[in-house]
Amino acid sequence: MASGSHDDIDSNGLFVALSHCWGRGPFLKTLSTNIARHQCYGGIALDTLPLTFREAIDFTRRLGLRHLWIDSLCIVQDDPQDWQLESSRMAAIYQGAYVVISASGAKGACEGLYSDAAASLLFETHVEEVKIFEQKACQQDGEENVCGGSTASAVAPPVIGEVAFRRAYAHMPSLMQRQLQTAPDLPTVTRGWIYQERLLASRVLHFGPHELHWECTVDSVCQCRDDFADEDDNTGPIFQACNHTDPEDCDNARCQIFANADESQRDIPLTTSPTVSTKPEFSVAFWKTLDSHQLTASWHRLVENYTALDLTFPKDIFPAMSGIAKTFQSVQRSAYLAGLWRSTLVPDLLWHANPPTSAPFPQRLSTWRAPSWSWASNGGPVAYINTHSGVNVFCSVEDAEVQLVGSDATGELKSGYMVLRGHAFTTPISFRAAPDGDDGKYTTWNMLQLDALQKQVANIWVDYNCCRAADLPPEVTCFLLGECSPSGAVIILILKQETALDGAGDRVYERIGIIQVSKPPSRQTSLDYWLQVFPSQDIEIKII
């Protein structure tokens, strides 16, 4: 283990970083009880490391580099101060790495980096006999056909044919997989911490169970397909820069890294077939091309993707995204407040709970980690309301502050509040009749009904299962945030009043849901129209 700054860890400034799933089994970590021994020359015996670490060391040596960064060894795991300091440096570490090698096929640190694709069942071909029916068209003569029937075709006797098939490769999840919410083939892509490791790195080499997969800010390629292998069919900068089937003949960094892969993984020919990747869209250069609404939408997509991933410790919700937040902040140029941005606070409030249909209904977290207005207060995936061309804001943000656990402005929080001024009304609220009389069949959008919305076409999302929590008040406050452009649909926060007062003796509120109400055709301006539909008072309200 090397000590000192990350900038001078090698004479040429190059180092490799490992990205991996920890798993549930025990493996060697740096603790306050062994850090002195780990920092001594030869202090960590190679045979005491889990297989993934040993093979990562082997691959780093193949690249001709001397230094490898591994989170569980380079951060003192039982020292909160060291953990907070190092976790705040994640952006610099993964952005500064020559390459990040990802043990994408391993569920834990002991499963290894390399795999033997050729020896797996992947290449076993299965053949099945099938009946193939051929439909022959009949000649028609006026209104009748030669076949003598009422249809214009006839079915020939079946031909017995053979269909060959094999197992599919384990791939990075495609857009269709994400839309269908199907489980990905690679364990690493389900982990919250690894999300930023993958996005922050300029280059990532995924060691999957069947192949290598390369991601960089230019493109994403894998080994398994040959439909783009023809040199005459190359597209994009990465293909034009590198057409070699033998990577050892090329000086290109990507080819050199493939060349040093384990021999068993090079049994599959190196080809250049593009696959789905989010990395080209995760860059400061790309964000600088966006207008303000597009930039806000880009942050919302990052939040949606991140909240769908798993964290072992819920308190890591902000630290595991701190590197992404710091990088985005360099373009957004605004204060970061519990996962939202001060300059776009109202649009950033337009999230709602979005659990998969197969997942349990989100519950209110037992341990506080974020104010109720933050998406991080939700215990599962969230989605943002589609605002199309932006939001016409009806309110003003008078104040918004968070209190940090440490010194990292993108890290853990102790508390937070927001003060809004605008139009609000109160209305009775109740539960809808449970589907089939079973409250276990409630979803985030079919649980609540508000008296004020009985004549409106509206979507009502609840942030958590307040039926199970048994904390729904008889009346709630509804606060008008703004309207979607150009549809004119109004967005309304559902707030419940807390029994406790704040330090100044004022009432405080907690967010419990959000509403989108469709606007029918009207000649009135939107705010005038909605104030007529929902008679409101102009108030200042504090949300915690």
Coordinates of C-alpha atoms in Angstrom, one line a residue:
M1 CA 0.0 0.0 0.0
A2 CA 1.5 3.3 -1.1
S3 CA 1.1 6.5 1.0
G4 CA 1.1 10.0 -0.2
S5 CA -1.1 12.0 -2.6
H6 CA -2.9 10.5 -5.5
D7 CA -1.1 12.8 -8.0
D8 CA 2.4 11.3 -7.5
I9 CA 1.7 7.6 -7.1
D10 CA 3.6 6.7 -10.2
S11 CA 6.5 8.4 -12.0
N12 CA 4.3 8.8 -15.0
G13 CA 1.2 9.6 -13.0
L14 CA -0.7 6.5 -14.2
F15 CA -2.6 4.1 -12.0
V16 CA -5.4 1.6 -12.3
A17 CA -8.6 1.5 -10.2
L18 CA -10.6 -1.6 -9.5
S19 CA -14.4 -1.6 -9.5
H20 CA -16.1 -4.6 -7.9
C21 CA -18.9 -5.9 -5.8
W22 CA -17.9 -6.6 -2.2
G23 CA -20.3 -9.5 -1.7
R24 CA -21.4 -10.9 1.6
G25 CA -18.4 -13.1 2.4
P26 CA -15.4 -11.9 4.5
F27 CA -12.2 -10.7 2.8
L28 CA -9.2 -8.6 3.7
K29 CA -9.9 -4.9 4.3
T30 CA -7.8 -2.1 5.8
L31 CA -8.9 -1.3 9.4
S32 CA -7.4 0.8 12.2
T33 CA -6.0 -2.3 13.6
N34 CA -3.9 -3.3 10.6
I35 CA -3.2 -0.1 8.7
A36 CA 0.3 0.2 10.1
R37 CA 1.1 -3.3 8.8
H38 CA -0.5 -2.6 5.5
Q39 CA 1.6 0.5 4.9
C40 CA 4.9 -1.4 5.5
Y41 CA 6.8 -2.7 2.5
G42 CA 5.5 -6.2 1.9
G43 CA 2.9 -5.7 4.5
I44 CA 0.1 -7.3 2.6
A45 CA 0.9 -10.9 1.5
L46 CA -0.5 -11.7 -1.9
D47 CA -2.1 -14.9 -0.8
T48 CA -4.1 -13.1 1.8
L49 CA -6.0 -11.1 -0.8
P50 CA -9.3 -12.4 -2.4
L51 CA -9.1 -13.7 -5.9
T52 CA -10.5 -10.6 -7.6
F53 CA -7.7 -8.5 -6.0
R54 CA -4.9 -10.9 -7.0
E55 CA -6.1 -11.0 -10.6
A56 CA -6.5 -7.2 -10.7
I57 CA -2.8 -7.0 -9.6
D58 CA -1.8 -9.4 -12.3
F59 CA -3.6 -7.4 -15.0
T60 CA -2.1 -4.1 -13.7
R61 CA 1.3 -5.6 -14.1
R62 CA 0.4 -6.7 -17.6
L63 CA -0.2 -3.1 -18.4
G64 CA 3.2 -2.2 -17.2
L65 CA 1.9 -0.1 -14.3
R66 CA 2.9 -0.3 -10.6
H67 CA -0.1 1.1 -8.7
L68 CA -3.6 -0.2 -8.2
W69 CA -6.4 1.6 -6.2
I70 CA -8.8 -0.7 -4.4
D71 CA -11.4 1.0 -2.2
S72 CA -11.5 -1.6 0.6
L73 CA -7.7 -1.4 1.0
C74 CA -7.1 2.3 0.4
I75 CA -9.8 3.5 2.7
V76 CA -9.7 2.7 6.5
Q77 CA -13.1 1.1 6.7
D78 CA -13.7 1.5 10.5
D79 CA -12.4 5.2 10.6
P80 CA -15.4 7.5 9.9
Q81 CA -13.1 10.5 9.3
D82 CA -10.9 8.7 6.8
W83 CA -14.0 7.2 5.1
Q84 CA -15.6 10.7 4.7
L85 CA -12.4 12.2 3.4
E86 CA -11.7 9.5 0.9
S87 CA -15.3 9.1 -0.3
S88 CA -15.3 12.8 -1.1
R89 CA -12.3 12.2 -3.4
M90 CA -14.0 9.6 -5.5
A91 CA -14.4 11.9 -8.5
A92 CA -10.7 12.6 -8.6
I93 CA -9.7 9.0 -8.2
Y94 CA -11.9 7.5 -10.9
Q95 CA -11.5 10.4 -13.3
G96 CA -7.7 10.3 -12.8
A97 CA -7.3 6.5 -13.3
Y98 CA -5.6 5.4 -16.5
V99 CA -8.3 2.7 -16.8
V100 CA -10.9 1.3 -14.4
I101 CA -11.1 -2.5 -14.5
S102 CA -14.5 -3.8 -13.5
A103 CA -15.1 -7.3 -12.1
S104 CA -18.5 -7.1 -13.8
G105 CA -19.1 -10.8 -13.7
A106 CA -18.4 -11.4 -10.0
K107 CA -20.9 -11.1 -7.2
G108 CA -18.2 -10.8 -4.6
A109 CA -14.5 -10.1 -4.0
C110 CA -13.6 -13.8 -3.9
E111 CA -15.0 -14.8 -7.4
G112 CA -12.2 -13.3 -9.5
L113 CA -11.7 -11.0 -12.4
Y114 CA -11.0 -13.5 -15.2
S115 CA -13.3 -16.1 -16.6
D116 CA -13.0 -19.0 -19.1
A117 CA -15.6 -18.2 -21.6
A118 CA -14.5 -21.0 -24.0
A119 CA -14.9 -23.6 -21.3
S120 CA -18.4 -22.5 -20.2
L121 CA -21.7 -23.8 -21.5
L122 CA -22.0 -20.7 -23.6
F123 CA -20.8 -22.4 -26.8
E124 CA -22.9 -25.5 -26.4
T125 CA -25.2 -25.6 -29.4
H126 CA -28.6 -27.1 -29.0
V127 CA -30.6 -28.3 -32.0
E128 CA -34.3 -28.9 -32.2
E129 CA -36.4 -30.3 -35.0
V130 CA -39.3 -28.1 -36.0
K131 CA -42.1 -28.3 -38.6
I132 CA -41.9 -25.5 -41.1
F133 CA -45.2 -24.7 -42.9
E134 CA -45.0 -23.0 -46.3
Q135 CA -48.0 -21.0 -47.4
K136 CA -48.5 -21.0 -51.2
A137 CA -50.5 -18.2 -52.9
C138 CA -53.3 -19.3 -55.2
Q139 CA -54.0 -17.7 -58.6
Q140 CA -57.3 -15.8 -58.6
D141 CA -59.8 -15.7 -61.5
G142 CA -62.1 -12.8 -61.1
E143 CA -64.0 -13.3 -57.7
E144 CA -63.0 -17.0 -57.4
N145 CA -59.6 -18.7 -56.9
V146 CA -58.2 -21.8 -58.4
C147 CA -57.8 -23.5 -55.0
G148 CA -61.5 -23.8 -54.8
G149 CA -61.7 -22.4 -51.3
S150 CA -62.8 -19.1 -49.8
T151 CA -59.2 -18.0 -49.2
A152 CA -56.5 -16.9 -51.6
S153 CA -53.8 -19.3 -50.3
A154 CA -53.1 -22.9 -49.5
V155 CA -50.9 -24.6 -46.9
A156 CA -48.3 -27.1 -48.2
P157 CA -47.3 -30.2 -46.2
P158 CA -44.8 -29.3 -43.5
V159 CA -41.1 -29.6 -44.0
I160 CA -39.0 -30.9 -41.1
G161 CA -36.2 -28.5 -40.4
E162 CA -33.6 -27.9 -37.7
V163 CA -33.1 -24.8 -35.5
A164 CA -29.8 -24.3 -33.7
F165 CA -29.5 -22.0 -30.7
R166 CA -27.2 -21.3 -27.7
R167 CA -27.1 -19.3 -24.6
A168 CA -27.0 -15.5 -24.9
Y169 CA -24.0 -13.5 -23.8
A170 CA -24.1 -11.6 -20.6
H171 CA -24.3 -8.0 -21.8
M172 CA -24.5 -4.5 -20.4
P173 CA -28.2 -3.8 -19.9
S174 CA -29.9 -2.3 -23.0
L175 CA -32.5 0.4 -23.0
M176 CA -35.2 -2.2 -23.5
Q177 CA -34.0 -4.1 -20.5
R178 CA -34.2 -1.0 -18.4
Q179 CA -37.6 -0.1 -19.7
L180 CA -38.9 -3.6 -18.9
Q181 CA -37.1 -3.5 -15.5
T182 CA -35.5 -6.9 -16.2
A183 CA -32.6 -8.0 -14.1
P184 CA -29.2 -7.3 -15.8
D185 CA -26.7 -10.1 -16.5
L186 CA -23.8 -8.3 -14.7
P187 CA -23.9 -7.9 -10.9
T188 CA -21.9 -4.6 -10.9
V189 CA -24.5 -2.7 -12.8
T190 CA -27.0 -3.1 -10.0
R191 CA -24.8 -1.4 -7.3
G192 CA -25.2 2.2 -6.4
W193 CA -21.5 2.8 -5.6
I194 CA -20.3 1.3 -8.8
Y195 CA -22.6 3.6 -10.8
Q196 CA -20.4 6.6 -10.3
E197 CA -17.2 4.6 -10.6
R198 CA -18.4 3.6 -14.1
L199 CA -19.5 7.0 -15.2
L200 CA -16.6 9.0 -13.7
A201 CA -13.9 6.9 -15.3
S202 CA -12.6 8.0 -18.7
R203 CA -12.1 4.3 -19.6
V204 CA -13.7 1.2 -18.2
L205 CA -12.8 -2.4 -19.1
H206 CA -15.5 -4.8 -17.9
F207 CA -14.5 -8.4 -17.3
G208 CA -17.8 -10.2 -17.8
P209 CA -18.5 -13.9 -17.5
H210 CA -18.3 -14.4 -21.3
E211 CA -16.3 -11.5 -22.8
L212 CA -14.6 -8.2 -22.3
H213 CA -16.6 -5.0 -22.8
W214 CA -14.9 -1.6 -23.3
E215 CA -16.5 1.8 -22.4
C216 CA -15.1 5.2 -22.8
T217 CA -16.4 8.7 -23.5
V218 CA -16.3 8.0 -27.2
D219 CA -18.0 4.7 -27.6
S220 CA -18.9 1.3 -26.1
V221 CA -17.8 -1.9 -27.7
C222 CA -17.7 -5.6 -26.9
Q223 CA -16.2 -8.8 -28.3
C224 CA -19.1 -11.0 -29.1
R225 CA -20.5 -9.6 -32.4
D226 CA -18.9 -9.5 -35.8
D227 CA -21.6 -7.5 -37.7
F228 CA -19.3 -4.4 -37.5
A229 CA -16.0 -6.2 -37.8
D230 CA -15.6 -5.4 -41.6
E231 CA -13.1 -2.6 -42.0
D232 CA -15.3 -1.1 -44.7
D233 CA -18.2 -0.7 -42.3
N234 CA -16.5 1.2 -39.5
T235 CA -18.3 4.2 -38.0
G236 CA -17.4 6.6 -35.3
P237 CA -14.0 7.8 -34.0
I238 CA -13.2 4.6 -32.1
F239 CA -13.7 2.4 -35.2
Q240 CA -11.7 4.7 -37.5
A241 CA -8.9 4.9 -34.9
C242 CA -8.5 1.2 -34.5
N243 CA -9.3 -1.7 -36.9
H244 CA -6.9 -4.3 -35.7
T245 CA -8.1 -7.9 -35.0
D246 CA -4.7 -8.5 -33.4
P247 CA -4.4 -5.9 -30.6
E248 CA -0.7 -6.5 -30.0
D249 CA -0.1 -4.9 -33.5
C250 CA -1.7 -1.6 -32.4
D251 CA -0.5 1.3 -30.2
N252 CA -4.1 2.3 -29.4
A253 CA -4.7 2.3 -25.6
R254 CA -7.9 0.2 -26.0
C255 CA -6.2 -2.5 -28.0
Q256 CA -3.2 -2.6 -25.6
I257 CA -5.6 -3.2 -22.7
F258 CA -7.4 -6.0 -24.7
A259 CA -4.0 -7.5 -25.6
N260 CA -3.1 -7.9 -21.9
A261 CA -6.4 -9.7 -21.1
D262 CA -6.3 -13.3 -19.9
E263 CA -5.8 -15.7 -22.7
S264 CA -9.1 -17.6 -22.0
Q265 CA -11.0 -14.4 -22.6
R266 CA -9.2 -13.7 -25.9
D267 CA -10.6 -16.9 -27.4
I268 CA -13.5 -14.7 -28.6
P269 CA -12.3 -12.6 -31.6
L270 CA -12.0 -8.9 -30.9
T271 CA -14.6 -7.1 -32.9
T272 CA -16.1 -3.6 -32.7
S273 CA -19.8 -3.8 -32.2
P274 CA -21.5 -0.8 -30.4
T275 CA -23.7 -1.5 -27.5
V276 CA -25.8 0.7 -25.3
S277 CA -23.7 3.1 -23.1
T278 CA -24.5 6.1 -21.0
K279 CA -20.8 7.3 -20.9
P280 CA -20.8 9.5 -24.0
E281 CA -23.6 11.5 -22.4
F282 CA -21.8 11.7 -19.1
S283 CA -19.2 14.3 -19.7
V284 CA -18.7 18.0 -19.1
A285 CA -18.2 18.6 -22.8
F286 CA -21.6 17.1 -23.6
W287 CA -23.4 19.0 -20.8
K288 CA -22.0 22.3 -22.0
T289 CA -23.9 21.8 -25.3
L290 CA -27.2 21.7 -23.5
D291 CA -29.6 24.5 -22.7
S292 CA -30.8 25.0 -19.1
H293 CA -33.9 22.8 -19.5
Q294 CA -31.9 20.0 -21.2
L295 CA -29.3 20.2 -18.5
T296 CA -31.9 19.9 -15.8
A297 CA -33.5 16.9 -17.6
S298 CA -30.0 15.3 -17.8
W299 CA -29.6 15.5 -14.0
H300 CA -33.1 14.0 -13.6
R301 CA -32.1 11.0 -15.7
L302 CA -29.0 10.5 -13.6
V303 CA -31.2 10.5 -10.4
E304 CA -33.7 8.1 -12.0
N305 CA -30.9 5.6 -12.9
Y306 CA -29.1 6.0 -9.6
T307 CA -32.2 5.5 -7.4
A308 CA -33.0 2.2 -9.2
L309 CA -29.7 0.7 -7.9
D310 CA -28.9 -1.0 -4.6
L311 CA -27.0 0.3 -1.6
T312 CA -26.0 -2.0 1.3
F313 CA -26.2 1.0 3.7
P314 CA -29.0 3.5 3.1
K315 CA -26.9 6.3 4.7
D316 CA -24.6 6.1 1.6
I317 CA -27.2 7.6 -0.7
F318 CA -25.3 10.9 -1.0
P319 CA -21.7 9.7 -0.7
A320 CA -22.2 7.1 -3.4
M321 CA -23.2 9.9 -5.8
S322 CA -20.9 12.6 -4.6
G323 CA -18.4 12.3 -7.4
I324 CA -21.2 12.6 -10.0
A325 CA -22.6 15.6 -8.2
K326 CA -19.2 17.4 -8.1
T327 CA -18.6 16.8 -11.8
F328 CA -22.1 18.0 -12.7
Q329 CA -21.7 21.0 -10.5
S330 CA -18.8 22.2 -12.6
V331 CA -21.4 22.9 -15.4
Q332 CA -24.5 23.6 -13.3
R333 CA -22.6 26.1 -11.2
S334 CA -25.1 26.1 -8.3
A335 CA -25.3 25.0 -4.7
Y336 CA -26.0 21.3 -4.1
L337 CA -28.9 20.8 -1.7
A338 CA -29.8 17.2 -0.8
G339 CA -29.6 16.0 -4.4
L340 CA -31.2 19.1 -5.8
W341 CA -29.7 22.3 -7.2
R342 CA -30.5 25.7 -5.7
S343 CA -30.9 27.3 -9.2
T344 CA -33.5 24.7 -10.3
L345 CA -35.1 23.7 -7.0
V346 CA -38.7 23.8 -8.2
P347 CA -38.2 21.6 -11.3
D348 CA -36.0 19.3 -9.1
L349 CA -39.0 18.8 -6.7
L350 CA -41.0 17.2 -9.5
W351 CA -40.1 13.6 -8.6
H352 CA -42.4 10.8 -7.5
A353 CA -41.9 7.3 -6.2
N354 CA -41.6 4.7 -9.0
P355 CA -41.1 1.2 -7.6
P356 CA -41.0 -1.8 -10.1
T357 CA -44.3 -3.7 -10.2
S358 CA -42.5 -6.7 -8.6
A359 CA -41.0 -4.7 -5.8
P360 CA -42.6 -3.9 -2.4
F361 CA -44.3 -0.6 -1.8
P362 CA -41.8 2.0 -0.6
Q363 CA -41.8 2.6 3.1
R364 CA -40.8 5.6 5.0
L365 CA -37.1 5.0 6.0
S366 CA -36.7 4.2 9.7
T367 CA -33.5 6.3 9.9
W368 CA -33.5 9.9 8.6
R369 CA -31.1 10.5 5.7
A370 CA -32.7 13.4 3.8
P371 CA -35.5 16.1 4.1
S372 CA -38.9 14.9 2.8
W373 CA -38.6 17.2 -0.3
S374 CA -35.5 15.4 -1.5
W375 CA -35.7 12.3 -3.7
A376 CA -33.2 10.7 -1.3
S377 CA -35.9 10.5 1.4
N378 CA -37.6 7.9 -0.7
G379 CA -36.6 4.3 -0.1
G380 CA -36.6 3.2 -3.7
P381 CA -36.6 4.3 -7.4
V382 CA -38.0 7.6 -8.4
A383 CA -39.1 9.1 -11.7
Y384 CA -39.5 12.7 -12.8
I385 CA -42.7 14.1 -14.2
N386 CA -42.2 14.9 -17.9
T387 CA -42.3 18.6 -18.2
H388 CA -41.7 18.6 -22.0
S389 CA -40.5 22.2 -22.6
G390 CA -39.9 23.1 -18.9
V391 CA -41.8 24.5 -15.9
N392 CA -43.6 27.8 -15.6
V393 CA -43.0 28.4 -11.9
F394 CA -45.9 29.7 -9.7
C395 CA -43.9 30.1 -6.4
S396 CA -40.6 31.4 -5.1
V397 CA -37.9 29.8 -3.0
E398 CA -37.3 32.1 0.0
D399 CA -34.7 29.9 1.7
A400 CA -33.2 26.4 1.5
E401 CA -30.4 25.0 3.7
V402 CA -28.9 21.7 4.7
Q403 CA -26.6 20.8 7.6
L404 CA -23.7 18.4 6.7
V405 CA -22.3 15.6 8.7
G406 CA -18.8 16.3 7.6
S407 CA -17.1 18.9 5.3
D408 CA -18.2 17.4 2.0
A409 CA -21.1 19.5 0.5
T410 CA -22.2 16.5 -1.5
G411 CA -22.0 14.0 1.4
E412 CA -24.1 12.9 4.3
L413 CA -26.6 15.2 5.9
K414 CA -27.9 15.9 9.5
S415 CA -30.9 18.0 8.5
G416 CA -32.4 20.3 5.9
Y417 CA -35.3 22.6 5.2
M418 CA -36.9 24.6 2.5
V419 CA -39.1 27.7 2.6
L420 CA -41.5 28.4 -0.3
R421 CA -43.8 31.3 -0.9
G422 CA -46.8 30.8 -3.1
H423 CA -50.4 29.6 -3.4
A424 CA -51.8 26.8 -1.2
F425 CA -55.2 25.4 -0.2
T426 CA -56.3 22.7 2.2
T427 CA -58.6 19.8 1.4
P428 CA -59.8 16.5 3.0
I429 CA -57.8 13.5 2.0
S430 CA -58.6 9.8 2.3
F431 CA -57.7 6.4 1.0
R432 CA -59.3 5.0 -2.1
A433 CA -61.0 1.6 -1.9
A434 CA -58.2 -1.0 -1.9
P435 CA -58.1 -3.1 -5.1
D436 CA -60.0 -6.3 -4.4
G437 CA -60.2 -5.2 -0.8
D438 CA -56.5 -5.9 -0.3
D439 CA -54.4 -2.9 0.9
G440 CA -51.4 -4.9 -0.2
K441 CA -52.4 -4.1 -3.8
Y442 CA -52.1 -0.4 -3.4
T443 CA -49.6 1.3 -5.7
T444 CA -48.0 4.8 -5.4
W445 CA -50.6 6.2 -7.8
N446 CA -53.9 4.6 -6.7
M447 CA -53.8 5.0 -2.9
L448 CA -55.1 8.5 -2.2
Q449 CA -58.1 10.7 -3.1
L450 CA -58.5 14.4 -2.4
D451 CA -61.9 16.1 -2.2
A452 CA -60.6 19.1 -4.2
L453 CA -59.8 16.9 -7.2
Q454 CA -63.1 15.0 -7.6
K455 CA -63.9 16.8 -10.8
Q456 CA -60.3 16.9 -12.1
V457 CA -58.3 14.5 -14.3
A458 CA -55.2 14.0 -12.2
N459 CA -52.3 11.7 -11.3
I460 CA -51.8 11.5 -7.5
W461 CA -48.5 9.9 -6.4
V462 CA -47.8 9.1 -2.7
D463 CA -44.2 9.1 -1.6
Y464 CA -44.5 6.1 0.7
N465 CA -47.0 3.6 2.0
C466 CA -48.9 5.9 4.4
C467 CA -51.6 3.2 4.7
R468 CA -49.2 0.9 6.5
A469 CA -47.6 3.7 8.4
A470 CA -51.1 4.8 9.5
D471 CA -50.0 8.5 9.6
L472 CA -52.3 10.0 7.0
P473 CA -54.0 13.2 8.5
P474 CA -57.7 13.9 7.7
E475 CA -56.7 17.1 5.9
V476 CA -53.6 18.1 3.9
T477 CA -52.1 21.3 2.4
C478 CA -51.7 21.5 -1.3
F479 CA -49.0 23.8 -2.6
L480 CA -49.0 24.9 -6.3
L481 CA -45.5 24.6 -7.7
G482 CA -46.0 25.5 -11.4
E483 CA -47.3 24.2 -14.7
C484 CA -45.8 22.1 -17.4
S485 CA -45.1 23.8 -20.7
P486 CA -46.9 23.7 -23.1
S487 CA -49.6 21.4 -21.7
G488 CA -50.6 23.7 -18.8
A489 CA -50.8 20.8 -16.4
V490 CA -50.3 22.0 -12.9
I491 CA -48.0 20.3 -10.4
I492 CA -49.0 20.4 -6.7
L493 CA -47.1 19.2 -3.6
I494 CA -49.1 17.3 -1.0
L495 CA -48.0 18.4 2.5
K496 CA -48.9 17.3 6.0
Q497 CA -48.5 19.6 8.9
E498 CA -46.1 18.3 11.6
T499 CA -47.2 18.5 15.2
A500 CA -43.8 19.9 16.4
L501 CA -42.7 23.5 15.9
D502 CA -39.4 24.7 14.6
G503 CA -36.9 26.7 16.6
A504 CA -38.8 30.0 15.8
G505 CA -42.1 28.5 16.9
D506 CA -43.5 28.2 13.3
R507 CA -45.4 25.3 11.9
V508 CA -43.4 23.0 9.6
Y509 CA -44.6 20.6 6.9
E510 CA -43.5 17.3 5.4
R511 CA -44.0 16.3 1.9
I512 CA -46.0 13.1 1.4
G513 CA -46.8 13.1 -2.3
I514 CA -47.2 15.1 -5.6
I515 CA -50.1 15.7 -8.0
Q516 CA -50.3 16.4 -11.7
V517 CA -53.6 17.9 -12.8
S518 CA -54.5 18.2 -16.5
K519 CA -55.7 21.5 -17.8
P520 CA -58.7 21.6 -20.2
P521 CA -58.7 24.2 -23.1
S522 CA -59.1 27.7 -21.6
R523 CA -58.5 31.3 -22.7
Q524 CA -57.4 32.3 -19.2
T525 CA -53.8 32.4 -18.2
S526 CA -52.7 29.3 -16.4
L527 CA -52.3 30.8 -12.9
D528 CA -55.6 32.7 -13.1
Y529 CA -57.3 29.5 -14.2
W530 CA -55.9 27.3 -11.5
L531 CA -56.6 29.9 -8.8
Q532 CA -60.2 29.8 -9.9
V533 CA -60.3 26.0 -9.8
F534 CA -58.5 25.8 -6.5
P535 CA -59.2 28.9 -4.3
S536 CA -56.0 29.5 -2.5
Q537 CA -54.2 31.8 -0.1
D538 CA -50.7 33.3 -0.6
I539 CA -48.6 31.8 2.2
E540 CA -45.0 31.1 3.2
I541 CA -44.4 27.5 4.1
K542 CA -41.5 25.6 5.7
I543 CA -40.9 22.0 4.6
I544 CA -38.5 19.7 6.3

